[in-house]
Backbone as a printed PyTorch tensor [residue, N CA C, xyz], in Angstrom:
tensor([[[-48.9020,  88.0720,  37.1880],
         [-48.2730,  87.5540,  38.3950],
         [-47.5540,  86.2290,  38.1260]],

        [[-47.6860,  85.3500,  36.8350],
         [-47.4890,  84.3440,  36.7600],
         [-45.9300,  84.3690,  36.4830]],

        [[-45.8840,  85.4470,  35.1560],
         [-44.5230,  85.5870,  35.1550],
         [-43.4310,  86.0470,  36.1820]],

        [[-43.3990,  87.0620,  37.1640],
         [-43.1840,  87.1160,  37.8660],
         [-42.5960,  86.1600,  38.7110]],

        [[-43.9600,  85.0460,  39.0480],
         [-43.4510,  83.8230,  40.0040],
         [-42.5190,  83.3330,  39.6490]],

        [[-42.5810,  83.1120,  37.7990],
         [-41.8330,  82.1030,  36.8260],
         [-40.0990,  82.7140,  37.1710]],

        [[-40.0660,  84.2400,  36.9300],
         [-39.0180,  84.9480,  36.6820],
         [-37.8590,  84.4930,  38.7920]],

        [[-38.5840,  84.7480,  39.7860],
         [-37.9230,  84.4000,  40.7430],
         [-38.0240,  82.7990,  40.9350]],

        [[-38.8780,  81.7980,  40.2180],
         [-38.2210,  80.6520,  40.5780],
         [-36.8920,  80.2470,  39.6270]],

        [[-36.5310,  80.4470,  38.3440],
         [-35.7040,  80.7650,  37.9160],
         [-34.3650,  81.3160,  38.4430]],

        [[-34.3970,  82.5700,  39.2890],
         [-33.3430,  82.9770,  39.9300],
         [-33.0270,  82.4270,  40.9700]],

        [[-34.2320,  81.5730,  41.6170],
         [-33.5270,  80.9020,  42.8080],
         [-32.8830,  79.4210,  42.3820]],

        [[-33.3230,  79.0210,  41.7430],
         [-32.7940,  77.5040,  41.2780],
         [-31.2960,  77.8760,  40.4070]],

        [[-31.3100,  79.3760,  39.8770],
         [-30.0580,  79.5410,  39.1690],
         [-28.7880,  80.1480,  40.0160]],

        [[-29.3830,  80.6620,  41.0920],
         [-28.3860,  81.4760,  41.8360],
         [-28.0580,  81.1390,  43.5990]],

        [[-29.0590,  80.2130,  43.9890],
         [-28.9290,  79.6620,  44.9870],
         [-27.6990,  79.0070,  45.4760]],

        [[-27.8860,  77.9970,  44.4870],
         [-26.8240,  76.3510,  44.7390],
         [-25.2800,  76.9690,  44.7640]],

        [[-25.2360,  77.5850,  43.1620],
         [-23.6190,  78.0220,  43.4160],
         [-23.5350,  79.4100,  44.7460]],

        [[-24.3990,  80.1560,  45.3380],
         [-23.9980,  80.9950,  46.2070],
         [-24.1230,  79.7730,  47.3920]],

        [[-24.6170,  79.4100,  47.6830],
         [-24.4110,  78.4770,  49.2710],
         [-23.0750,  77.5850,  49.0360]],

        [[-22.4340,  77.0000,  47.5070],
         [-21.5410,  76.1870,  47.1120],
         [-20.3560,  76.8830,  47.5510]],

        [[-20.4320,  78.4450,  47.1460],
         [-19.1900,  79.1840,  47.3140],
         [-18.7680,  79.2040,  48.2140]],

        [[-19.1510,  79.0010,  49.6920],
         [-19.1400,  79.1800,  51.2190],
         [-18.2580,  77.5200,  51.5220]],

        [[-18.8000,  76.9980,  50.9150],
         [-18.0950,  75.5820,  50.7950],
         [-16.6980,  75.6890,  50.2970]],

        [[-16.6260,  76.2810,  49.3340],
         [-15.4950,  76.0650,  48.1220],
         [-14.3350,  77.1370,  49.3380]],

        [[-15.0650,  78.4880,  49.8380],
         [-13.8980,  79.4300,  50.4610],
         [-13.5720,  78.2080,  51.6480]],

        [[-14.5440,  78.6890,  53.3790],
         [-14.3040,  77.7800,  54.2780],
         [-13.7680,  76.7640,  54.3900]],

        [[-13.4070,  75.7500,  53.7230],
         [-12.7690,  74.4830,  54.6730],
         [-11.2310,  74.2540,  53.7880]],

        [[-11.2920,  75.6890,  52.7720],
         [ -9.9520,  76.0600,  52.0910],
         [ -9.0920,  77.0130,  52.5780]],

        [[ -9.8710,  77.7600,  53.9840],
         [ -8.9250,  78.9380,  53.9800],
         [ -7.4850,  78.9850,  53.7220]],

        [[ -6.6440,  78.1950,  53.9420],
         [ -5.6500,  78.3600,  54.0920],
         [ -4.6590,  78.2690,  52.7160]],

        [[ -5.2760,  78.0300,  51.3630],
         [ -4.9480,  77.7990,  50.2640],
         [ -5.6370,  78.8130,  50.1900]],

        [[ -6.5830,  79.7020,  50.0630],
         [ -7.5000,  80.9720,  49.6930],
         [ -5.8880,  82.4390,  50.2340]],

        [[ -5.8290,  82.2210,  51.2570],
         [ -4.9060,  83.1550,  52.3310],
         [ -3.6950,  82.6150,  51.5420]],

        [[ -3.0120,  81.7770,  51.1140],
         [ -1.7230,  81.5150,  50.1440],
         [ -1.8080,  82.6110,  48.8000]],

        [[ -3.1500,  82.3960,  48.5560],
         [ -2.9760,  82.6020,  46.7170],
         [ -3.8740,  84.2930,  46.5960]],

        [[ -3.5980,  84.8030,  48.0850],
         [ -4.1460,  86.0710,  47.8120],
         [ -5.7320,  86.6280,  47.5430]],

        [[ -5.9960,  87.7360,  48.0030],
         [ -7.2280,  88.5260,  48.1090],
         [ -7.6030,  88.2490,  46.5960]],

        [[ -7.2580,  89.3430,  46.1040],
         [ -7.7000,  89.3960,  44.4660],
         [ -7.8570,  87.9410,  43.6090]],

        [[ -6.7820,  87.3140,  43.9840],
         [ -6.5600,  86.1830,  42.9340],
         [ -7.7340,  85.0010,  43.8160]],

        [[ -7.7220,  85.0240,  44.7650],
         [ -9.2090,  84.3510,  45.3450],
         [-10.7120,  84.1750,  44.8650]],

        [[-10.3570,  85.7660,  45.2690],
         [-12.0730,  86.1950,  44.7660],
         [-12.2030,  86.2610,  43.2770]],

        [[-11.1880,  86.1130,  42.7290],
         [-11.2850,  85.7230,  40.8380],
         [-11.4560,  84.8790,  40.8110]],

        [[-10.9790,  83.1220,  41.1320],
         [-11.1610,  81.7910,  40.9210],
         [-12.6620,  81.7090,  41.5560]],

        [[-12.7970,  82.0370,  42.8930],
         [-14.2980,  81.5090,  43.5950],
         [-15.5990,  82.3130,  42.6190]],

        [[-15.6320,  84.0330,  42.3250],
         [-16.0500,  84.2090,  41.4210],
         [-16.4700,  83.8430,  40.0610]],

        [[-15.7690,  83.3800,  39.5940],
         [-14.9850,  82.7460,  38.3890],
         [-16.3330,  81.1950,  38.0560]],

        [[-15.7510,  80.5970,  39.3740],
         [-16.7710,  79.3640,  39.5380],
         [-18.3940,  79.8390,  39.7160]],

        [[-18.6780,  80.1920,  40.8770],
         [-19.8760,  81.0380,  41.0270],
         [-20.3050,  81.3650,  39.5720]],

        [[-19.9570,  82.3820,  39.0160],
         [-20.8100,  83.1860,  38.0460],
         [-20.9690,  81.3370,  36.8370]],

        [[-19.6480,  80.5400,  36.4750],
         [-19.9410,  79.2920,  35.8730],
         [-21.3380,  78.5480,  36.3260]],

        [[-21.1350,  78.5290,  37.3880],
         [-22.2120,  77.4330,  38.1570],
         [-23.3150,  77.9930,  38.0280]],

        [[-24.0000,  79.1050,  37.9940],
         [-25.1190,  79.9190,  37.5720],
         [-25.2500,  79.6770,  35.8800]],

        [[-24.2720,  79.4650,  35.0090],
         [-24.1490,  79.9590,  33.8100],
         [-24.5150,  78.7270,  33.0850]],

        [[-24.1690,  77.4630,  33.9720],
         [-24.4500,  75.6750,  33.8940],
         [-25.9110,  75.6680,  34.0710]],

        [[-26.2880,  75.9440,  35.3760],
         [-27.4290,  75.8210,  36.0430],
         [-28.8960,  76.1880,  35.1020]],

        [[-28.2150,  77.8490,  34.6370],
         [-29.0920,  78.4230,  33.7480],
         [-30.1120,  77.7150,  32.4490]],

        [[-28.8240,  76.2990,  31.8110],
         [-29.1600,  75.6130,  30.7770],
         [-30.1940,  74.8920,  31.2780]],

        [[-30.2200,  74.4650,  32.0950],
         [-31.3150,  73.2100,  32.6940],
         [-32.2140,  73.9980,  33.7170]],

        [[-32.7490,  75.2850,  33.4190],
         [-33.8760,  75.9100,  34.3630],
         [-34.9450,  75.3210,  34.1490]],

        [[-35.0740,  75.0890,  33.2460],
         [-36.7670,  74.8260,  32.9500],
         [-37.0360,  73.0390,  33.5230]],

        [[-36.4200,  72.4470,  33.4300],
         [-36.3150,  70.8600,  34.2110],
         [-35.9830,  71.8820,  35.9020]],

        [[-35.3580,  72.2750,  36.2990],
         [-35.2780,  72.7690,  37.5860],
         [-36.0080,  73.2290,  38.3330]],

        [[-36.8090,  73.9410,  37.4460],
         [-37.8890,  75.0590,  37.9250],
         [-39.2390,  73.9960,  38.4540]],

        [[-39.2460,  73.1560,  37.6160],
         [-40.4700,  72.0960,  37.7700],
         [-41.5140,  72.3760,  37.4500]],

        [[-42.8140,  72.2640,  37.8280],
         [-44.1750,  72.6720,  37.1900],
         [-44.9030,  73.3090,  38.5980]],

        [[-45.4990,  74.2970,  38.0760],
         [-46.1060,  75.9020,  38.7730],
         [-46.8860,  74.8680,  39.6980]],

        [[-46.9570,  75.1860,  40.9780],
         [-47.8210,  74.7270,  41.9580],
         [-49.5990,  75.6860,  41.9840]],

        [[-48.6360,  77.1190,  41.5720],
         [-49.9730,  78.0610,  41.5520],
         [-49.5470,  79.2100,  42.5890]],

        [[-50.5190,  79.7980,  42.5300],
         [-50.6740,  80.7630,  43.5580],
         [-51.7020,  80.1940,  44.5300]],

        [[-50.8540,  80.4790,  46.1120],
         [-51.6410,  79.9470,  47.2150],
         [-52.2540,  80.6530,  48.1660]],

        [[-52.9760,  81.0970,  48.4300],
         [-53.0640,  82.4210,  49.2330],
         [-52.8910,  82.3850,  50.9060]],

        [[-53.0890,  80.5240,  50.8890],
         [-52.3130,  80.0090,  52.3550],
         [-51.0300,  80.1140,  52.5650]],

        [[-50.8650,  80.3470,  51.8050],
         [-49.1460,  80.4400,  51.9640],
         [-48.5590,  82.2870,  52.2390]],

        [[-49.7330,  82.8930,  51.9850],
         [-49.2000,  84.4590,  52.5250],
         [-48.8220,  84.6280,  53.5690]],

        [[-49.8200,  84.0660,  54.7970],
         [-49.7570,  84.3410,  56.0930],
         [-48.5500,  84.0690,  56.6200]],

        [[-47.8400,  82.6770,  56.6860],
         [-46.7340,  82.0090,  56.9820],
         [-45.6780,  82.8910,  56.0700]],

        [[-45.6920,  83.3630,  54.8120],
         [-44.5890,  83.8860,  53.8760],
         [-44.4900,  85.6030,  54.9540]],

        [[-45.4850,  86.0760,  54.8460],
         [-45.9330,  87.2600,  55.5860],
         [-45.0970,  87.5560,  57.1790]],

        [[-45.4050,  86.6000,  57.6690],
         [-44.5280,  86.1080,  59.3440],
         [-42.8770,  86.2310,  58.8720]],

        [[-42.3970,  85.1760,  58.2430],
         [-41.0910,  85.0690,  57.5400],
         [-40.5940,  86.4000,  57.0750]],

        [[-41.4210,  86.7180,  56.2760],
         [-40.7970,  88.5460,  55.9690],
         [-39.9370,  89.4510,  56.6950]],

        [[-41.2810,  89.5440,  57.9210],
         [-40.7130,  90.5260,  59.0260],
         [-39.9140,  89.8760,  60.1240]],

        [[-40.0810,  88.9850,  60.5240],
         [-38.6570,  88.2250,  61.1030],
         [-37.5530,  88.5640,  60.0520]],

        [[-37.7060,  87.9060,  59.1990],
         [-36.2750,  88.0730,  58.0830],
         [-35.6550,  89.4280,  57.8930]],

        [[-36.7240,  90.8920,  58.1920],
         [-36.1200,  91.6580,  57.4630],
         [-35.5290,  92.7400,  58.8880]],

        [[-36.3110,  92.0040,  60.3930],
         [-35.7780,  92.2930,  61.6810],
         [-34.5640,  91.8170,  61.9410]],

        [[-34.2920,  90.4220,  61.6580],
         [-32.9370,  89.9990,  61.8300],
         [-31.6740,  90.2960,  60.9590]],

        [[-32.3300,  90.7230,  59.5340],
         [-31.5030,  91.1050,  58.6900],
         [-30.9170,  92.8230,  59.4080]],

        [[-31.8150,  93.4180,  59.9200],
         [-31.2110,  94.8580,  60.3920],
         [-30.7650,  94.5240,  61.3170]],

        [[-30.6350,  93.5090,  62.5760],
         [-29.9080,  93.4210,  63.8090],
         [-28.3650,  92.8850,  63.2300]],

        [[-28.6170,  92.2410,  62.1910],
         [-26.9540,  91.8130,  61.9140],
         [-26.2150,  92.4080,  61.0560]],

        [[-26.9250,  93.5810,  60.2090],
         [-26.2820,  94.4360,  59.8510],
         [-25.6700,  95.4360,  60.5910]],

        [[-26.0380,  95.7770,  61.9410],
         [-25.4690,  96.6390,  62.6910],
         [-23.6460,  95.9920,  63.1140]],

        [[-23.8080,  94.6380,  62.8810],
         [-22.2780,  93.7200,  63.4100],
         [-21.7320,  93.2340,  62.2640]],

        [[-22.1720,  92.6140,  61.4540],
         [-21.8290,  91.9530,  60.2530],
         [-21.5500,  93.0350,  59.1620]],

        [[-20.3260,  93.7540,  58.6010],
         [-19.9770,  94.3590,  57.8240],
         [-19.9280,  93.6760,  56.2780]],

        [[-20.4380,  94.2350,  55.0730],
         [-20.1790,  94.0120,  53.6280],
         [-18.9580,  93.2910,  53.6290]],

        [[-17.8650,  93.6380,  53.9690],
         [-16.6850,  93.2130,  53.9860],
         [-16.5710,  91.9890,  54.3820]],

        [[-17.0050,  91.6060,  55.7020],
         [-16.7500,  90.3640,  56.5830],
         [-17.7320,  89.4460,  55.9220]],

        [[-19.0950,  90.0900,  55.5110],
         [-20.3590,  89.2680,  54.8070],
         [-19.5990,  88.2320,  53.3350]],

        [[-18.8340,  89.5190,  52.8320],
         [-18.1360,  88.5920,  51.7300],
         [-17.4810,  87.3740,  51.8390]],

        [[-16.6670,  87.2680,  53.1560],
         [-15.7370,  86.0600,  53.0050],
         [-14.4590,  86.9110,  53.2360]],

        [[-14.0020,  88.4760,  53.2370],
         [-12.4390,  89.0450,  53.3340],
         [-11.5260,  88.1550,  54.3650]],

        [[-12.5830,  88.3330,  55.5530],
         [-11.7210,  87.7380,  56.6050],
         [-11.2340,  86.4650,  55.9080]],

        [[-11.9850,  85.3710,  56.1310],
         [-11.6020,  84.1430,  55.7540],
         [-10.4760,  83.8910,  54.7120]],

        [[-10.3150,  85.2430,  53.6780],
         [ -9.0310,  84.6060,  52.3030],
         [ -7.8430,  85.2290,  52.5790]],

        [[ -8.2460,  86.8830,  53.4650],
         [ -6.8430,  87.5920,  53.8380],
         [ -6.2760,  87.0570,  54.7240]],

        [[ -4.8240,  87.1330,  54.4390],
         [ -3.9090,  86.6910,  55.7080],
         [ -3.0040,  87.7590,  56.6760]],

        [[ -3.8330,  89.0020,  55.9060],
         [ -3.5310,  90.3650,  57.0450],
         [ -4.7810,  90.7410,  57.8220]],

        [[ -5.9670,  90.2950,  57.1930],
         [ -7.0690,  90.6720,  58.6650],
         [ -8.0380,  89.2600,  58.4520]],

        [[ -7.9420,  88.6850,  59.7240],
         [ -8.4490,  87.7000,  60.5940],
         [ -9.8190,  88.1640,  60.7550]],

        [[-10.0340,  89.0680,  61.1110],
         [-11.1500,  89.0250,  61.6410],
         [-11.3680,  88.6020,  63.1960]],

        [[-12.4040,  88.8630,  63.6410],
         [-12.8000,  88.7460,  64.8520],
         [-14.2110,  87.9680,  65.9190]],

        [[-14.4940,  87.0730,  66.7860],
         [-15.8600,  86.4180,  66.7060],
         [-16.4380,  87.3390,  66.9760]],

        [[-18.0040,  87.8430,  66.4390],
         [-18.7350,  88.6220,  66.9720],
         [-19.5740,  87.8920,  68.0020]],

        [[-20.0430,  88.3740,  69.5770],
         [-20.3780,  87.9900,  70.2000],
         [-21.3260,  88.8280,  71.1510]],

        [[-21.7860,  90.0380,  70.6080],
         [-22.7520,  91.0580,  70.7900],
         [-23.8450,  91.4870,  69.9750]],

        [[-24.8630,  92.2550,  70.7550],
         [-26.0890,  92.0190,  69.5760],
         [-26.5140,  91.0430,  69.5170]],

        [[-27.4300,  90.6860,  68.3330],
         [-28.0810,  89.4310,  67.9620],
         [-26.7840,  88.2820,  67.6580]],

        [[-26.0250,  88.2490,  67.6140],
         [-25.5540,  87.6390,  67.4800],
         [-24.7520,  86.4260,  69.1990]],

        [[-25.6270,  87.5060,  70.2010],
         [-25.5270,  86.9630,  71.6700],
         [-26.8620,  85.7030,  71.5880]],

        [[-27.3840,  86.0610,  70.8560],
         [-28.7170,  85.0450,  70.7540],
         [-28.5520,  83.8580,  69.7520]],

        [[-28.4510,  84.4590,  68.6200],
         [-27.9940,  83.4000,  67.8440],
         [-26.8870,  83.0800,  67.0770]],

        [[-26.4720,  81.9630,  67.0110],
         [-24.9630,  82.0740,  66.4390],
         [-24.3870,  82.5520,  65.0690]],

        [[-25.3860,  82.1840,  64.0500],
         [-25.0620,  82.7800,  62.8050],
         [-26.6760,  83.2620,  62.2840]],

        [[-27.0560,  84.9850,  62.7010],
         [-28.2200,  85.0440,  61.8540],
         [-28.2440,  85.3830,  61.0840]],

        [[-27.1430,  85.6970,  59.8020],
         [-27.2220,  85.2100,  58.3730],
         [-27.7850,  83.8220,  57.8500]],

        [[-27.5470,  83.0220,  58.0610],
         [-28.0480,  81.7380,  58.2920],
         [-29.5890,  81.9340,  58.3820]],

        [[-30.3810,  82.3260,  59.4200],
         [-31.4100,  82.8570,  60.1320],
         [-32.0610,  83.5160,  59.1660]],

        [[-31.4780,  84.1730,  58.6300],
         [-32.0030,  85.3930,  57.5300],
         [-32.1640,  84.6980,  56.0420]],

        [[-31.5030,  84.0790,  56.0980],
         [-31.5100,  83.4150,  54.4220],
         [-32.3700,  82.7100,  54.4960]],

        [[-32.6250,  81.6290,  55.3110],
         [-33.5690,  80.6170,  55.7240],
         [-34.9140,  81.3170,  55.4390]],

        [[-35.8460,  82.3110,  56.8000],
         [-36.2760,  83.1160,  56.3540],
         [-37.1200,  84.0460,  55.0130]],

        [[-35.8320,  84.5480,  54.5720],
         [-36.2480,  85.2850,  53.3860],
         [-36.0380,  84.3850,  52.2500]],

        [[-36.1480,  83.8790,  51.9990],
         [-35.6630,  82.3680,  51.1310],
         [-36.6950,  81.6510,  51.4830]],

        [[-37.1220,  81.3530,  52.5350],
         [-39.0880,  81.0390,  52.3860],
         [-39.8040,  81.6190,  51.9950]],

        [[-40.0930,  83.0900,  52.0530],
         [-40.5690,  84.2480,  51.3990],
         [-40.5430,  83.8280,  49.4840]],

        [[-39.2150,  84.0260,  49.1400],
         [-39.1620,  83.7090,  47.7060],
         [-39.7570,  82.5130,  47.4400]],

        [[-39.6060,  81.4260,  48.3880],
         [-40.2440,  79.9940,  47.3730],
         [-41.7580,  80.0740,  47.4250]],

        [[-42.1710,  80.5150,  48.3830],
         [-43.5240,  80.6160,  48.7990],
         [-43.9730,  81.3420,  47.3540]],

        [[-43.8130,  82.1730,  47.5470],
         [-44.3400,  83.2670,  46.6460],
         [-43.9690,  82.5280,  45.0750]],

        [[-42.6860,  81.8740,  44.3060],
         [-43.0330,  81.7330,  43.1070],
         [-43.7020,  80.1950,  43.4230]],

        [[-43.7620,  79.3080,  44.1100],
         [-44.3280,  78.1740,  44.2360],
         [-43.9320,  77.4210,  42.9850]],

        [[-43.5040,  76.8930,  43.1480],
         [-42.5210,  76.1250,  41.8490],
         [-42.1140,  74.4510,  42.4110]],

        [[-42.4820,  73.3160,  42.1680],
         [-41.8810,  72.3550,  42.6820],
         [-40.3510,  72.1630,  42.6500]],

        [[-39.7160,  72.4570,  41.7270],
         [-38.3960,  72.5140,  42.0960],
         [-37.6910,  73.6430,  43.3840]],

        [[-38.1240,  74.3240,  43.0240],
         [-38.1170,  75.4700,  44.0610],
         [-37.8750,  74.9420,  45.5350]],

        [[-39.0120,  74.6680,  45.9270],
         [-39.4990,  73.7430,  47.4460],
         [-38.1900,  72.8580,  47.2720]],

        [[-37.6120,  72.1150,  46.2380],
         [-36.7720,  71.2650,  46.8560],
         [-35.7120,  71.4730,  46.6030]]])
């Protein structure tokens, strides 16, 4: 089980930062993303992404920090998080398409896209957000890693 923990705190400290970074790098660019085209977009932001994982990777073991352990207090609360996470994850899959999840809307300058404002999404404003949060407690919980937690 140890490895295990070891193996997902690893992936979260390596794959986290640049996927939440990328949302940064598209959003407050759209309009240079929508200039330079679909394809040629998702090659540069890609491009960075898979780098920033590939950086990150070198310095896991300083990242990862030192094993907290296995907690068994921490099931109950990880346990709760689960099924919320994996309820909200199916309510926003019924609205939130692969497509739109990617970022399309935001780089094409032939489909906009549209606000969703039905479903779970009448409740809360972004439960992707909701969901990552969530299931992303699930993962830290479970490899317990001090870097992890922070």
């Amino acid at each position: 089980m140890d490895a295990a923990r070891y193996v997902i705190a690893v992936l979260l400290v390596v794959s986290l930062i640049p996927a939440i970074s990328a949302w940064y790098v598209i959003h407050p660019f759209t309009w240079f993303w929508r200039r330079l085209g679909t394809v040629a977009s998702f090659s540069v932001i890609y491009s960075l992404l898979v780098s920033g994982c590939v950086l990150l990777w070198e310095f896991r073991a300083a990242l990862v920090g030192s094993a907290l352990g296995f907690r068994p207090g921490l099931l109950l609360p990880a346990l709760a998080a689960a099924v919320l996470g994996i309820r909200t994850a199916r309510a926003r899959r019924r609205h939130l398409t692969q497509r739109i999840l990617v970022g399309v809307p935001e780089i094409s300058s032939s489909d906009r896209g549209q606000l969703i404002t039905g479903g779970i999404y009448g409740s809360v404003r972004n439960p992707r957000y909701l969901e990552f949060l969530l299931l992303g407690f699930v993962y830290v919980a479970f490899a317990n890693y001090s870097g992890v937690w922070l």
